[in-house]
């Protein structure tokens, strides 16, 4: 199963447009989580205690972990997220906070390091940026999470940048980005 983590907020969204091109190239059906329409909660002390208790009791089928189980079961993951504030929309961070459940997406080794439990071999991070794109606080962070925590060995960045800069042609940049997608 391909999982599309749609973190695009604006309508229409250029990032979503590019991500769907990637999904079309990947072929086949995909499941989509539309973060803009979801009311994801942040991890409060109360929810943290509940989560810790459920994990301790091995109750991984609790509805609280639906998103984590879906993420762990995906064969391929596509994250679509616009470049916001040198990073990505907060909804994507909320999603990560919600799926990072020990015993589902990751576990601790006997030496106390996270070992990934996710099935996916590859994660695509699709983004578009108004100016020059710096990967430090988005793609690089996601790559570290994927490889160090989730056990997803390969990540790939697909991007279009300089879309809002005067003198640049956003239609042409988007067209080129779509034409040059390499999976
Ligand atoms: C809230 C917000 C924050 C943004 N922050 C940045 C930024 O830090 N750097 C940048 O180059 N562009 C920034 N942009 C511009 C977007 O990255 C750019 O317009 C992008 O293509 C939007 O993608 P979308 O059409 O999928 O929403 C920002 C746009 C918004 C709405």
Short mmCIF file of C-alpha atoms and ligand atoms in Angstrom, two decimals:
data_model
loop_
_atom_site.label_atom_id
_atom_site.label_comp_id
_atom_site.label_asym_id
_atom_site.label_seq_id
_atom_site.Cartn_x
_atom_site.Cartn_y
_atom_site.Cartn_z
CA UNK A 1 0.00 0.00 0.00
CA UNK A 2 1.21 3.50 -0.88
CA UNK A 3 0.46 6.10 1.77
CA UNK A 4 0.11 9.76 0.84
CA UNK A 5 0.54 12.05 3.83
CA UNK A 6 -1.05 15.17 2.41
CA UNK A 7 0.20 18.09 4.49
CA UNK A 8 -0.83 20.75 1.99
CA UNK A 9 -3.00 23.49 3.40
CA UNK A 10 -3.66 25.98 0.57
CA UNK A 11 -6.23 25.37 -2.13
CA UNK A 12 -5.17 24.87 -4.81
CA UNK A 13 -1.77 23.65 -3.69
CA UNK A 14 1.24 23.43 -5.97
CA UNK A 15 2.84 20.92 -3.62
CA UNK A 16 -0.22 18.68 -3.81
CA UNK A 17 -0.12 19.02 -7.60
CA UNK A 18 3.52 17.85 -7.68
CA UNK A 19 2.90 15.08 -5.12
CA UNK A 20 0.03 13.67 -7.21
CA UNK A 21 2.38 13.53 -10.19
CA UNK A 22 4.75 11.43 -8.08
CA UNK A 23 1.84 9.20 -7.00
CA UNK A 24 0.77 8.77 -10.63
CA UNK A 25 4.31 7.72 -11.54
CA UNK A 26 4.40 5.25 -8.66
CA UNK A 27 1.20 3.75 -10.05
CA UNK A 28 -1.41 1.78 -8.22
CA UNK A 29 -3.80 2.76 -5.50
CA UNK A 30 -2.92 4.87 -2.53
CA UNK A 31 -4.37 5.72 0.83
CA UNK A 32 -4.42 9.39 1.68
CA UNK A 33 -4.37 11.16 5.02
CA UNK A 34 -5.58 14.73 4.56
CA UNK A 35 -4.00 16.55 7.46
CA UNK A 36 -5.67 19.90 6.65
CA UNK A 37 -9.08 18.37 7.32
CA UNK A 38 -8.10 16.45 10.42
CA UNK A 39 -8.24 17.73 13.95
CA UNK A 40 -5.08 16.14 15.22
CA UNK A 41 -4.39 16.77 18.87
CA UNK A 42 -0.98 17.57 20.25
CA UNK A 43 0.39 15.30 22.95
CA UNK A 44 -0.79 16.74 26.24
CA UNK A 45 0.29 15.28 29.58
CA UNK A 46 -3.04 13.46 29.77
CA UNK A 47 -2.66 11.89 26.33
CA UNK A 48 0.96 11.05 27.01
CA UNK A 49 -0.02 9.16 30.14
CA UNK A 50 -2.79 7.33 28.26
CA UNK A 51 -0.42 6.44 25.44
CA UNK A 52 2.29 5.22 27.82
CA UNK A 53 -0.26 3.05 29.64
CA UNK A 54 -1.62 1.54 26.40
CA UNK A 55 1.91 0.80 25.13
CA UNK A 56 2.84 -0.77 28.47
CA UNK A 57 -0.23 -3.02 28.27
CA UNK A 58 0.48 -3.84 24.60
CA UNK A 59 -2.89 -2.46 23.49
CA UNK A 60 -1.67 -1.43 20.07
CA UNK A 61 -5.08 -1.91 18.47
CA UNK A 62 -6.46 1.13 20.34
CA UNK A 63 -8.01 3.71 17.92
CA UNK A 64 -5.50 6.23 19.28
CA UNK A 65 -2.88 4.35 17.24
CA UNK A 66 -4.78 4.07 13.93
CA UNK A 67 -2.48 6.53 12.13
CA UNK A 68 0.66 4.92 13.55
CA UNK A 69 -0.45 1.45 12.39
CA UNK A 70 -1.32 2.76 8.93
CA UNK A 71 2.09 4.45 8.64
CA UNK A 72 3.96 1.35 9.81
CA UNK A 73 2.11 -0.90 7.34
CA UNK A 74 2.69 1.21 4.21
CA UNK A 75 5.04 -0.14 1.53
CA UNK A 76 5.90 3.31 0.21
CA UNK A 77 5.29 6.72 1.75
CA UNK A 78 4.82 10.03 -0.03
CA UNK A 79 4.77 13.16 2.11
CA UNK A 80 3.58 16.32 0.38
CA UNK A 81 4.37 19.44 2.40
CA UNK A 82 4.85 23.04 1.30
CA UNK A 83 7.94 24.92 2.48
CA UNK A 84 6.69 27.03 5.36
CA UNK A 85 8.87 29.09 7.65
CA UNK A 86 11.99 27.22 6.49
CA UNK A 87 10.23 23.99 7.41
CA UNK A 88 6.72 22.57 6.90
CA UNK A 89 3.20 23.21 8.25
CA UNK A 90 2.72 22.44 11.95
CA UNK A 91 0.08 19.84 11.04
CA UNK A 92 2.85 17.57 9.77
CA UNK A 93 4.72 17.86 13.07
CA UNK A 94 1.47 17.00 14.86
CA UNK A 95 1.10 13.96 12.63
CA UNK A 96 4.65 12.82 13.45
CA UNK A 97 3.98 13.37 17.15
CA UNK A 98 0.90 11.18 16.85
CA UNK A 99 2.45 8.32 14.86
CA UNK A 100 5.67 8.05 16.87
CA UNK A 101 4.45 5.19 19.05
CA UNK A 102 6.99 2.82 20.52
CA UNK A 103 6.01 -0.74 19.65
CA UNK A 104 4.38 0.28 16.34
CA UNK A 105 6.74 2.43 14.28
CA UNK A 106 9.84 1.88 16.38
CA UNK A 107 11.14 -0.04 19.37
CA UNK A 108 14.18 0.26 21.62
CA UNK A 109 17.13 -2.03 21.12
CA UNK A 110 18.66 -3.70 24.14
CA UNK A 111 21.16 -0.82 24.17
CA UNK A 112 18.36 1.74 24.28
CA UNK A 113 18.52 2.98 20.69
CA UNK A 114 15.44 3.21 18.45
CA UNK A 115 15.06 0.43 15.88
CA UNK A 116 12.55 1.03 13.09
CA UNK A 117 9.53 -1.22 12.66
CA UNK A 118 8.04 0.36 9.54
CA UNK A 119 7.60 -1.76 6.45
CA UNK A 120 8.32 0.97 3.88
CA UNK A 121 11.63 0.85 2.05
CA UNK A 122 11.32 4.32 0.57
CA UNK A 123 9.85 7.68 1.51
CA UNK A 124 9.37 10.53 -0.96
CA UNK A 125 9.31 14.08 0.39
CA UNK A 126 7.62 16.43 -2.04
CA UNK A 127 7.78 20.16 -1.48
CA UNK A 128 7.51 23.50 -3.24
CA UNK A 129 9.09 26.74 -2.09
CA UNK A 130 8.53 30.42 -2.74
CA UNK A 131 12.26 31.15 -2.67
CA UNK A 132 15.35 28.96 -2.53
CA UNK A 133 14.71 25.68 -0.74
CA UNK A 134 16.94 24.79 2.22
CA UNK A 135 16.41 21.19 3.36
CA UNK A 136 17.76 21.57 6.92
CA UNK A 137 14.50 21.75 8.88
CA UNK A 138 12.23 19.73 6.63
CA UNK A 139 13.68 17.09 4.29
CA UNK A 140 16.82 16.55 6.40
CA UNK A 141 14.73 16.20 9.57
CA UNK A 142 12.33 13.77 7.87
CA UNK A 143 15.30 11.78 6.55
CA UNK A 144 16.76 11.48 10.05
CA UNK A 145 13.39 10.37 11.43
CA UNK A 146 12.92 7.86 8.58
CA UNK A 147 16.37 6.29 8.79
CA UNK A 148 17.12 6.56 12.52
CA UNK A 149 13.67 5.99 13.99
CA UNK A 150 11.21 4.46 11.53
CA UNK A 151 13.60 2.04 9.80
CA UNK A 152 12.93 3.43 6.31
CA UNK A 153 16.31 3.20 4.65
CA UNK A 154 15.84 5.51 1.67
CA UNK A 155 14.36 8.97 1.28
CA UNK A 156 14.09 11.09 -1.81
CA UNK A 157 13.44 14.80 -2.22
CA UNK A 158 11.29 16.05 -5.06
CA UNK A 159 10.97 19.82 -5.18
CA UNK A 160 10.13 22.95 -7.08
CA UNK A 161 11.60 26.22 -5.81
CA UNK A 162 11.78 29.97 -6.53
CA UNK A 163 8.07 29.93 -7.35
CA UNK A 164 7.25 33.29 -5.76
CA UNK A 165 10.32 35.24 -6.81
CA UNK A 166 9.77 38.14 -9.22
CA UNK A 167 11.27 37.37 -12.61
CA UNK A 168 10.87 33.60 -12.28
CA UNK A 169 8.21 31.71 -14.19
CA UNK A 170 6.31 29.44 -11.76
CA UNK A 171 4.43 27.56 -14.51
CA UNK A 172 7.67 26.71 -16.26
CA UNK A 173 9.38 25.67 -13.00
CA UNK A 174 6.45 23.41 -12.05
CA UNK A 175 6.36 21.86 -15.53
CA UNK A 176 10.09 21.10 -15.39
CA UNK A 177 9.80 19.69 -11.86
CA UNK A 178 7.04 17.33 -13.03
CA UNK A 179 8.93 16.29 -16.15
CA UNK A 180 12.14 15.53 -14.27
CA UNK A 181 10.68 13.39 -11.47
CA UNK A 182 12.90 10.37 -10.93
CA UNK A 183 11.58 7.71 -8.62
C1 LIG B 1 2.65 30.34 5.85
C2 LIG B 1 3.64 30.34 4.72
C3 LIG B 1 5.00 30.32 4.99
C4 LIG B 1 5.94 30.30 3.96
N1 LIG B 1 7.28 30.29 4.25
C5 LIG B 1 8.19 30.26 3.24
C6 LIG B 1 9.59 30.23 3.54
O1 LIG B 1 10.04 30.21 4.68
N2 LIG B 1 10.47 30.24 2.50
C7 LIG B 1 10.04 30.25 1.19
O2 LIG B 1 10.88 30.23 0.27
N3 LIG B 1 8.72 30.29 0.88
C8 LIG B 1 7.79 30.29 1.89
N4 LIG B 1 6.45 30.33 1.58
C9 LIG B 1 6.03 30.24 0.17
C10 LIG B 1 5.65 28.80 -0.19
O3 LIG B 1 6.71 27.91 0.09
C11 LIG B 1 5.33 28.64 -1.68
O4 LIG B 1 4.39 29.58 -2.10
C12 LIG B 1 4.83 27.22 -1.95
O5 LIG B 1 4.88 26.94 -3.34
C13 LIG B 1 3.41 27.02 -1.42
O6 LIG B 1 2.98 25.71 -1.71
P1 LIG B 1 1.43 25.34 -1.85
O7 LIG B 1 0.93 25.93 -3.14
O8 LIG B 1 1.45 23.85 -1.88
O9 LIG B 1 0.74 25.89 -0.66
C14 LIG B 1 5.50 30.34 2.60
C15 LIG B 1 4.12 30.39 2.34
C16 LIG B 1 3.19 30.40 3.36
C17 LIG B 1 1.72 30.46 3.04
#
